[in-house]
Amino acid sequence: MLRPNRWLFFGGICLALLFLTLAGLLRPVGDVVRFVTLPIVRPITTVASKFRGSTPALTAADVKILNDRLTALAVDSAKLHALAEENAVLRAQARFLSASGYDSVGGRVINREIHGPRALLLIDRGSRDGLEIGQAVITGAGVFVGRVSTLKERVATVELETDMGSRVAAAISNERKLIGVLEGKGNGATTLTYIPSTEHLARNQLIVTAGTDEKIPGDLALGIVNEIQSRPTDPFLSAAIEPLVRMDQIVLVSVLRPSAFTK
Amino acid sequence: MRKLILAALLGLCAGLIEVGGSLMTPWLSWRPLLALVVVLLLASERSRTFAAALGGALLIDAYSIGAFNAALLRWIILVFILDFLARHLLTNRSLTAALAMTLAGRLLERFSSWIFGGGLYGLGWILLWDGVAVTAGFLLLAFFTKRFLPAVRQV
C-alpha cells in the first residue's frame, strides 16, 4: 500500500489538475502544444483519412431510389439555373452582392467523434482565421453539414447537423419561406419538425437552409425528404430527412464567413 | 534525466499517433499510449511511465473535441491504478500480467472517457490492437534487454 503522505501527494496533484482544467488555466499550454504539433498532425491525418473505410456496396433498390432522386433533383436544378441567371442580373443592377457576400476558409478535419447522440468534428482552423461561433460549415460540394460550436485560437469544433443538439431553420428548395426546424437525432439521422400541416411535402424533395439563422446563409442544401410522419391529432408534421453526405467520411470542409472579416 | 525526457518524447509520439489515427476506420484505429504505459510500468521506473503518460495525455487534451476532456487527470489516475495493480496484485512480470494490465487499463480509460462524454465505440478493435502492441513490445524488450528473466541464485 502507498504510505499516507504519498496518497496525500497523489490527491494533491489530482485536485490541482482538476482545478487548473476547470479554471481554464491549462488553455495556454494547449495553445502552445497545438502551435507546435499542428504541422505534424495535419500530414498524419491526411494519411489516416485514406483508411477511413469505404461506403457499402449499393443494392438494386438503392440504385433505383438514387435514380428517382436524381430525376427529381434534375428538375429542381433546371428551375434553379433559370432563377440564378435572373438573380445575377438583378443583383448586378442593385449592387447587392458586394454588400452581403460571403467568403470561405478551408479546413481539414483532424479529429472526429461520431457515435450515438454525438456528431462533432475538430478542424484545424480557429479564431485567428476569422472564424466565429455559429458560422456555417459546408463540404466542398456546397452541402451544409454543421456549424462552428466551440472555438480556440487554432482549432474549432463543428457540431454536425446529425448531432442531438443541432437545430437549423429549414425551407424547401426554390421556396423562400421557413418550413420547419431540422433537428439532429444522433446515429446519422435528422428530422424536420414543426412543419405546418398545411404544407405539402413530397418524398425526395430537397431541403435547404432558410437563411433566418444568424451567420447561416440561405439555400444551402441540407438533405432529402425520406419519410413524412403525421398523425391526425398533431398540429405539425415531421419528416425524416436523409443527409446528402456521410458525416464519417468528411475530410475537408469550408467555413462560410462574412466578407467583412477578410483582410 | 535523459531517460525521463526520452520517455516523455515517446509519450508525445504515441499521443500524435492517437490523435492523427482517430480518423481511421475502427478496425485499423490504433491507440498506442496505453501499450507504451504498460510496457514501461513493467520494464522501467514509475517516473518514466508518468512522463510518457503525461506527454501523450497533453496531446490528447489539446486535440480533444468538447469543452472538458481532462485527459491529463484521467491518465495520471490510470497510471497510479495500473502501478498499484503491478506492485500488489500481479505476482510476476510476465506477458499474461502485461495483457491483464492492458485489459484493465483500457476498460478504465474508456470508462473515464465515457464519464466526460466520450463513447465505447470500436472497443473490441481497440482491445485487439492493444493486445498485439503490448505483446510485441513485451517480446521485443524481453529479447533485447533480458529484463524479464527471473533472477537465478547460485547455490
Coordinates of C-alpha atoms in Angstrom, one line a residue:
Chain A
M1 CA 0.0 0.0 0.0
L2 CA 1.1 3.6 -0.6
R3 CA 2.2 5.5 2.5
P4 CA -0.3 8.1 3.7
N5 CA 1.9 11.0 2.6
R6 CA 2.1 9.5 -0.9
W7 CA -1.7 9.3 -1.0
L8 CA -1.8 13.0 0.0
F9 CA 0.7 13.9 -2.7
F10 CA -1.3 12.0 -5.3
G11 CA -4.6 13.5 -4.2
G12 CA -3.0 16.9 -4.3
I13 CA -1.8 16.5 -7.8
C14 CA -5.2 15.3 -8.9
L15 CA -7.0 18.2 -7.2
A16 CA -4.5 20.7 -8.7
L17 CA -5.0 19.3 -12.2
L18 CA -8.8 19.4 -11.8
F19 CA -8.7 23.0 -10.6
L20 CA -6.4 24.1 -13.4
T21 CA -8.5 22.4 -16.1
L22 CA -11.8 23.7 -14.8
A23 CA -10.4 27.3 -14.4
G24 CA -9.0 27.1 -17.9
L25 CA -5.5 27.8 -16.8
L26 CA -4.1 25.0 -18.9
R27 CA -5.5 26.6 -22.0
P28 CA -2.2 28.4 -22.9
V29 CA -0.4 25.1 -22.6
G30 CA -2.9 23.6 -25.0
D31 CA -2.4 26.6 -27.4
V32 CA 1.4 26.1 -27.4
V33 CA 1.0 22.3 -27.9
R34 CA -1.3 22.9 -30.9
F35 CA 1.0 25.6 -32.4
V36 CA 4.0 23.1 -32.2
T37 CA 2.2 19.9 -33.3
L38 CA -0.4 21.0 -35.8
P39 CA 2.1 20.9 -38.8
I40 CA 2.8 17.3 -37.8
V41 CA -0.8 16.3 -37.1
R42 CA -2.1 17.5 -40.5
P43 CA 0.0 15.1 -42.6
I44 CA -0.7 12.2 -40.2
T45 CA -4.5 12.8 -40.5
T46 CA -4.1 13.1 -44.3
V47 CA -2.6 9.6 -44.4
A48 CA -5.1 8.3 -41.8
S49 CA -8.1 9.6 -43.7
K50 CA -7.2 7.3 -46.6
F51 CA -8.0 4.4 -44.3
R52 CA -11.4 5.7 -43.1
G53 CA -13.3 2.9 -44.6
S54 CA -15.3 2.6 -47.8
T55 CA -19.0 3.1 -48.4
P56 CA -21.1 -0.1 -48.5
A57 CA -21.9 -1.6 -51.9
L58 CA -25.2 -0.4 -53.4
T59 CA -28.1 -2.8 -53.9
A60 CA -30.5 -2.6 -56.9
A61 CA -33.1 -1.0 -54.6
D62 CA -30.6 1.7 -53.6
V63 CA -29.8 2.4 -57.2
K64 CA -33.5 2.8 -58.1
I65 CA -34.0 5.2 -55.2
L66 CA -31.0 7.2 -56.2
N67 CA -32.1 7.4 -59.8
D68 CA -35.5 8.7 -58.7
R69 CA -33.9 11.3 -56.6
L70 CA -31.6 12.3 -59.5
T71 CA -34.6 12.8 -61.7
A72 CA -36.4 15.0 -59.1
L73 CA -33.2 17.0 -58.5
A74 CA -32.6 17.5 -62.2
V75 CA -35.9 19.2 -62.5
D76 CA -35.2 21.4 -59.5
S77 CA -31.7 22.1 -60.9
A78 CA -33.2 23.4 -64.2
K79 CA -35.5 25.7 -62.3
L80 CA -32.7 26.9 -60.0
H81 CA -30.5 27.6 -63.0
A82 CA -33.1 29.9 -64.6
L83 CA -33.7 31.6 -61.3
A84 CA -29.9 32.0 -60.7
E85 CA -29.5 33.8 -64.1
E86 CA -32.3 36.2 -63.4
N87 CA -30.9 36.8 -59.8
A88 CA -27.5 37.6 -61.1
V89 CA -28.8 40.2 -63.4
L90 CA -30.9 41.8 -60.7
R91 CA -28.1 41.7 -58.2
A92 CA -25.7 43.3 -60.6
Q93 CA -28.2 46.1 -61.2
A94 CA -28.8 46.7 -57.4
R95 CA -25.1 46.2 -56.5
F96 CA -26.3 43.9 -53.7
L97 CA -23.8 41.1 -53.9
S98 CA -20.8 43.1 -52.8
A99 CA -22.6 44.3 -49.6
S100 CA -23.8 40.9 -48.5
G101 CA -21.3 38.4 -49.9
Y102 CA -19.7 35.6 -48.0
D103 CA -16.3 34.1 -48.5
S104 CA -15.0 30.8 -47.1
V105 CA -11.9 29.4 -45.4
G106 CA -11.0 25.8 -46.0
G107 CA -10.2 23.4 -43.1
R108 CA -9.2 19.9 -42.6
V109 CA -10.8 17.5 -40.1
I110 CA -8.2 16.4 -37.5
N111 CA -10.5 14.6 -35.1
R112 CA -13.9 13.2 -35.2
E113 CA -16.5 12.0 -32.6
I114 CA -19.5 10.5 -34.3
H115 CA -21.3 7.8 -32.3
G116 CA -24.6 7.7 -30.6
P117 CA -26.1 11.1 -30.0
R118 CA -22.9 13.0 -30.7
A119 CA -21.7 14.1 -34.1
L120 CA -18.7 16.5 -33.8
L121 CA -15.6 17.3 -35.8
L122 CA -12.4 19.1 -34.9
I123 CA -11.0 21.2 -37.7
D124 CA -7.6 22.9 -38.0
R125 CA -9.0 26.4 -38.2
G126 CA -9.7 28.7 -35.3
S127 CA -10.3 32.3 -34.2
R128 CA -7.1 33.5 -35.7
D129 CA -8.5 32.5 -39.2
G130 CA -11.6 34.8 -38.7
L131 CA -13.9 32.0 -37.5
E132 CA -16.8 32.8 -35.2
I133 CA -19.2 30.6 -33.2
G134 CA -22.3 29.8 -35.2
Q135 CA -20.8 30.1 -38.7
A136 CA -22.0 27.6 -41.3
V137 CA -19.7 24.8 -42.3
I138 CA -20.1 23.2 -45.8
T139 CA -18.4 20.5 -47.7
G140 CA -16.6 21.2 -51.0
A141 CA -19.8 20.5 -52.9
G142 CA -21.6 23.2 -51.1
V143 CA -23.7 21.0 -48.8
F144 CA -24.4 22.3 -45.3
V145 CA -23.0 19.9 -42.7
G146 CA -23.0 21.9 -39.5
R147 CA -21.9 25.0 -37.7
V148 CA -19.0 26.1 -35.5
S149 CA -19.9 25.3 -31.9
T150 CA -16.7 26.0 -29.9
L151 CA -13.6 28.0 -30.8
K152 CA -10.0 28.1 -29.9
E153 CA -7.2 30.0 -31.4
R154 CA -6.1 27.4 -33.9
V155 CA -8.8 24.7 -33.9
A156 CA -12.6 24.7 -33.8
T157 CA -15.3 22.2 -33.1
V158 CA -18.1 21.7 -35.7
E159 CA -21.4 20.5 -34.5
L160 CA -22.8 18.4 -37.4
E161 CA -26.5 18.6 -38.4
T162 CA -27.0 15.0 -37.1
D163 CA -25.8 15.9 -33.5
M164 CA -28.6 15.8 -30.9
G165 CA -28.0 19.4 -30.1
S166 CA -28.2 20.7 -33.7
R167 CA -31.1 22.9 -34.8
V168 CA -31.2 24.6 -38.2
A169 CA -34.1 26.6 -39.7
A170 CA -35.1 24.9 -43.0
A171 CA -37.0 25.7 -46.2
I172 CA -38.0 23.7 -49.3
S173 CA -35.6 24.3 -52.2
N174 CA -36.9 27.0 -54.6
E175 CA -39.2 28.4 -51.9
R176 CA -38.1 31.2 -49.6
K177 CA -40.3 30.6 -46.6
L178 CA -39.4 28.9 -43.4
I179 CA -41.0 25.5 -43.3
G180 CA -39.6 23.9 -40.1
V181 CA -36.6 23.2 -38.0
L182 CA -34.1 20.5 -38.9
E183 CA -33.2 18.7 -35.7
G184 CA -30.3 16.2 -35.2
K185 CA -31.4 12.8 -33.8
G186 CA -28.0 11.2 -33.4
N187 CA -26.9 8.0 -35.2
G188 CA -26.7 9.8 -38.5
A189 CA -30.3 10.8 -38.6
T190 CA -32.1 14.2 -38.9
T191 CA -35.8 15.1 -38.6
L192 CA -37.6 18.2 -39.9
T193 CA -40.1 19.2 -37.2
Y194 CA -42.7 21.9 -36.8
I195 CA -43.9 21.6 -40.4
P196 CA -47.3 23.3 -40.7
S197 CA -49.9 20.7 -41.6
T198 CA -51.0 22.9 -44.5
E199 CA -47.6 22.4 -46.2
H200 CA -47.3 19.7 -48.8
L201 CA -44.1 17.8 -48.6
A202 CA -43.1 15.1 -51.0
R203 CA -40.5 12.3 -50.9
N204 CA -37.2 13.2 -52.5
Q205 CA -37.7 17.0 -52.1
L206 CA -34.6 18.9 -51.4
I207 CA -34.5 20.8 -48.1
V208 CA -32.2 23.8 -47.7
T209 CA -31.3 26.4 -45.1
A210 CA -33.9 29.1 -44.6
G211 CA -31.4 31.9 -44.1
T212 CA -33.1 33.0 -40.8
D213 CA -30.3 31.8 -38.6
E214 CA -27.6 34.3 -37.9
K215 CA -24.4 33.6 -39.8
I216 CA -26.0 30.8 -41.9
P217 CA -26.9 31.9 -45.4
G218 CA -30.0 30.6 -47.1
D219 CA -30.3 27.9 -49.9
L220 CA -27.5 25.7 -48.6
A221 CA -28.6 22.0 -49.2
L222 CA -29.4 20.1 -46.0
G223 CA -30.9 16.8 -47.1
I224 CA -33.6 14.9 -48.9
V225 CA -37.1 14.2 -47.6
N226 CA -37.2 10.4 -46.9
E227 CA -40.4 9.8 -45.0
I228 CA -43.2 12.1 -43.8
Q229 CA -44.7 11.4 -40.4
S230 CA -48.0 12.7 -39.4
R231 CA -50.9 11.9 -37.1
P232 CA -54.4 13.4 -37.4
T233 CA -54.2 15.0 -33.9
D234 CA -50.9 16.7 -34.5
P235 CA -50.9 20.3 -35.5
F236 CA -47.5 19.9 -37.1
L237 CA -45.9 17.3 -39.4
S238 CA -42.5 15.9 -39.2
A239 CA -40.3 14.3 -41.8
A240 CA -37.2 12.1 -41.7
I241 CA -34.5 13.9 -43.7
E242 CA -31.6 12.0 -45.2
P243 CA -28.3 13.9 -45.1
L244 CA -26.6 14.3 -48.5
V245 CA -23.2 13.3 -47.3
R246 CA -21.9 10.6 -45.0
M247 CA -20.7 12.5 -41.9
D248 CA -18.0 10.0 -41.1
Q249 CA -16.4 10.4 -44.5
I250 CA -15.9 14.2 -44.3
V251 CA -12.2 15.1 -44.5
L252 CA -12.2 18.7 -46.0
V253 CA -14.7 21.5 -45.1
S254 CA -15.2 25.2 -45.7
V255 CA -16.4 27.6 -43.1
L256 CA -18.5 30.5 -44.5
R257 CA -17.6 33.8 -43.0
P258 CA -18.8 37.3 -43.9
S259 CA -16.5 39.1 -46.3
A260 CA -16.2 41.9 -43.9
F261 CA -13.7 39.8 -41.9
T262 CA -11.3 39.1 -44.8
K263 CA -8.1 41.2 -44.9
Chain B
M1 CA 17.1 12.8 -16.7
R2 CA 17.8 11.8 -20.3
K3 CA 15.7 8.6 -20.0
L4 CA 12.9 10.7 -18.5
I5 CA 12.9 13.1 -21.4
L6 CA 13.1 10.1 -23.8
A7 CA 10.0 8.6 -22.1
A8 CA 8.2 11.9 -22.4
L9 CA 9.1 12.1 -26.1
L10 CA 7.9 8.5 -26.7
G11 CA 4.6 9.5 -25.0
L12 CA 4.3 12.5 -27.3
C13 CA 4.8 10.3 -30.3
A14 CA 2.2 7.9 -29.0
G15 CA -0.2 10.8 -28.5
L16 CA 0.4 12.1 -32.0
I17 CA -0.5 8.6 -33.4
E18 CA -3.6 8.5 -31.2
V19 CA -4.7 11.9 -32.4
G20 CA -3.8 11.5 -36.1
G21 CA -5.1 8.0 -36.4
S22 CA -8.5 8.8 -34.9
L23 CA -9.8 9.3 -38.5
M24 CA -9.1 5.8 -39.5
T25 CA -11.8 3.2 -39.7
P26 CA -12.3 1.4 -36.3
W27 CA -10.7 -1.9 -37.3
L28 CA -7.5 -0.1 -38.1
S29 CA -7.6 2.6 -35.4
W30 CA -4.6 2.1 -33.1
R31 CA -4.1 3.8 -29.7
P32 CA -0.6 3.1 -28.6
L33 CA -0.3 5.2 -25.5
L34 CA -1.7 2.5 -23.1
A35 CA 0.6 -0.1 -24.6
L36 CA 3.6 2.2 -24.0
V37 CA 2.5 2.9 -20.4
V38 CA 2.0 -0.8 -19.6
V39 CA 5.4 -1.8 -21.1
L40 CA 7.2 1.0 -19.3
L41 CA 5.5 0.1 -16.0
L42 CA 6.8 -3.4 -16.2
A43 CA 10.2 -2.7 -17.6
S44 CA 11.2 0.7 -16.2
E45 CA 10.7 3.2 -13.4
R46 CA 7.4 4.7 -12.4
S47 CA 8.6 8.3 -13.0
R48 CA 9.3 7.5 -16.7
T49 CA 5.9 5.9 -17.0
F50 CA 4.3 9.1 -15.7
A51 CA 6.4 11.2 -18.1
A52 CA 5.3 9.1 -21.1
A53 CA 1.6 9.2 -20.0
L54 CA 1.7 13.0 -19.4
G55 CA 3.3 13.6 -22.8
G56 CA 0.6 11.6 -24.6
A57 CA -2.3 12.9 -22.5
L58 CA -1.2 16.5 -23.2
L59 CA -1.7 15.9 -26.9
I60 CA -4.9 14.1 -26.5
D61 CA -6.2 17.0 -24.4
A62 CA -5.0 19.6 -26.9
Y63 CA -7.0 17.9 -29.8
S64 CA -10.0 16.7 -27.8
I65 CA -13.5 17.5 -29.0
G66 CA -15.7 19.1 -26.5
A67 CA -15.2 21.5 -23.7
F68 CA -13.8 19.2 -21.0
N69 CA -11.9 16.1 -21.5
A70 CA -9.4 16.1 -18.6
A71 CA -7.1 13.6 -20.3
L72 CA -4.2 14.7 -18.1
L73 CA -6.1 13.9 -14.9
R74 CA -7.5 10.7 -16.3
W75 CA -4.2 9.3 -17.4
I76 CA -2.4 10.2 -14.1
I77 CA -5.1 8.3 -12.1
L78 CA -4.9 5.5 -14.6
V79 CA -1.1 5.1 -14.2
F80 CA -1.4 5.1 -10.4
I81 CA -4.0 2.4 -10.6
L82 CA -2.0 0.3 -13.0
D83 CA 1.1 0.7 -10.9
F84 CA -0.8 -0.4 -7.8
L85 CA -2.0 -3.5 -9.8
A86 CA 1.5 -4.3 -10.9
R87 CA 3.0 -4.0 -7.5
H88 CA 0.4 -5.5 -5.2
L89 CA -1.9 -7.8 -7.2
L90 CA 0.1 -9.2 -10.1
T91 CA 2.6 -11.8 -9.0
N92 CA 5.2 -11.5 -11.7
R93 CA 6.3 -9.6 -14.8
S94 CA 5.0 -11.9 -17.4
L95 CA 3.2 -11.5 -20.7
T96 CA 0.0 -12.6 -19.1
A97 CA 0.4 -9.9 -16.4
A98 CA 1.0 -7.3 -19.1
L99 CA -2.1 -8.3 -21.0
A100 CA -4.2 -8.3 -17.8
M101 CA -3.0 -4.8 -17.0
T102 CA -3.7 -3.7 -20.6
L103 CA -7.3 -5.0 -20.4
A104 CA -7.8 -3.3 -17.0
G105 CA -6.2 -0.1 -18.2
R106 CA -8.3 0.1 -21.4
L107 CA -11.6 -0.5 -19.6
L108 CA -10.7 2.1 -17.1
E109 CA -9.6 4.6 -19.7
R110 CA -12.8 4.1 -21.8
F111 CA -15.0 4.3 -18.7
S112 CA -13.3 7.5 -17.6
S113 CA -13.6 8.9 -21.1
W114 CA -17.3 7.9 -21.1
I115 CA -17.9 9.9 -17.9
F116 CA -16.6 13.0 -19.7
G117 CA -18.8 12.4 -22.8
G118 CA -16.8 10.0 -24.8
G119 CA -18.0 6.7 -26.1
L120 CA -17.3 3.0 -26.2
Y121 CA -17.2 3.0 -30.0
G122 CA -14.9 0.3 -31.5
L123 CA -13.8 -1.0 -28.1
G124 CA -13.3 -4.5 -29.5
W125 CA -10.9 -3.5 -32.2
I126 CA -9.0 -1.2 -29.8
L127 CA -8.6 -4.1 -27.3
L128 CA -7.3 -6.3 -30.1
W129 CA -4.7 -3.8 -31.2
D130 CA -3.7 -3.2 -27.6
G131 CA -3.0 -6.9 -27.1
V132 CA -0.9 -7.0 -30.3
A133 CA 1.1 -3.9 -29.3
V134 CA 1.7 -5.0 -25.7
T135 CA 2.7 -8.5 -26.8
A136 CA 5.1 -7.1 -29.5
G137 CA 6.6 -4.6 -27.0
F138 CA 7.0 -7.1 -24.3
L139 CA 8.6 -9.7 -26.6
L140 CA 11.0 -7.1 -28.1
L141 CA 12.1 -5.9 -24.7
A142 CA 12.5 -9.4 -23.3
F143 CA 14.6 -10.4 -26.3
F144 CA 16.9 -7.4 -26.4
T145 CA 17.2 -6.4 -22.7
K146 CA 16.6 -9.7 -20.8
R147 CA 14.7 -7.6 -18.2
F148 CA 12.0 -10.2 -17.6
L149 CA 14.2 -13.1 -17.0
P150 CA 13.9 -14.5 -13.4
A151 CA 16.9 -13.9 -11.1
V152 CA 18.7 -17.2 -10.6
R153 CA 20.7 -17.6 -7.4
Q154 CA 23.8 -19.7 -7.5
V155 CA 23.8 -22.2 -4.7

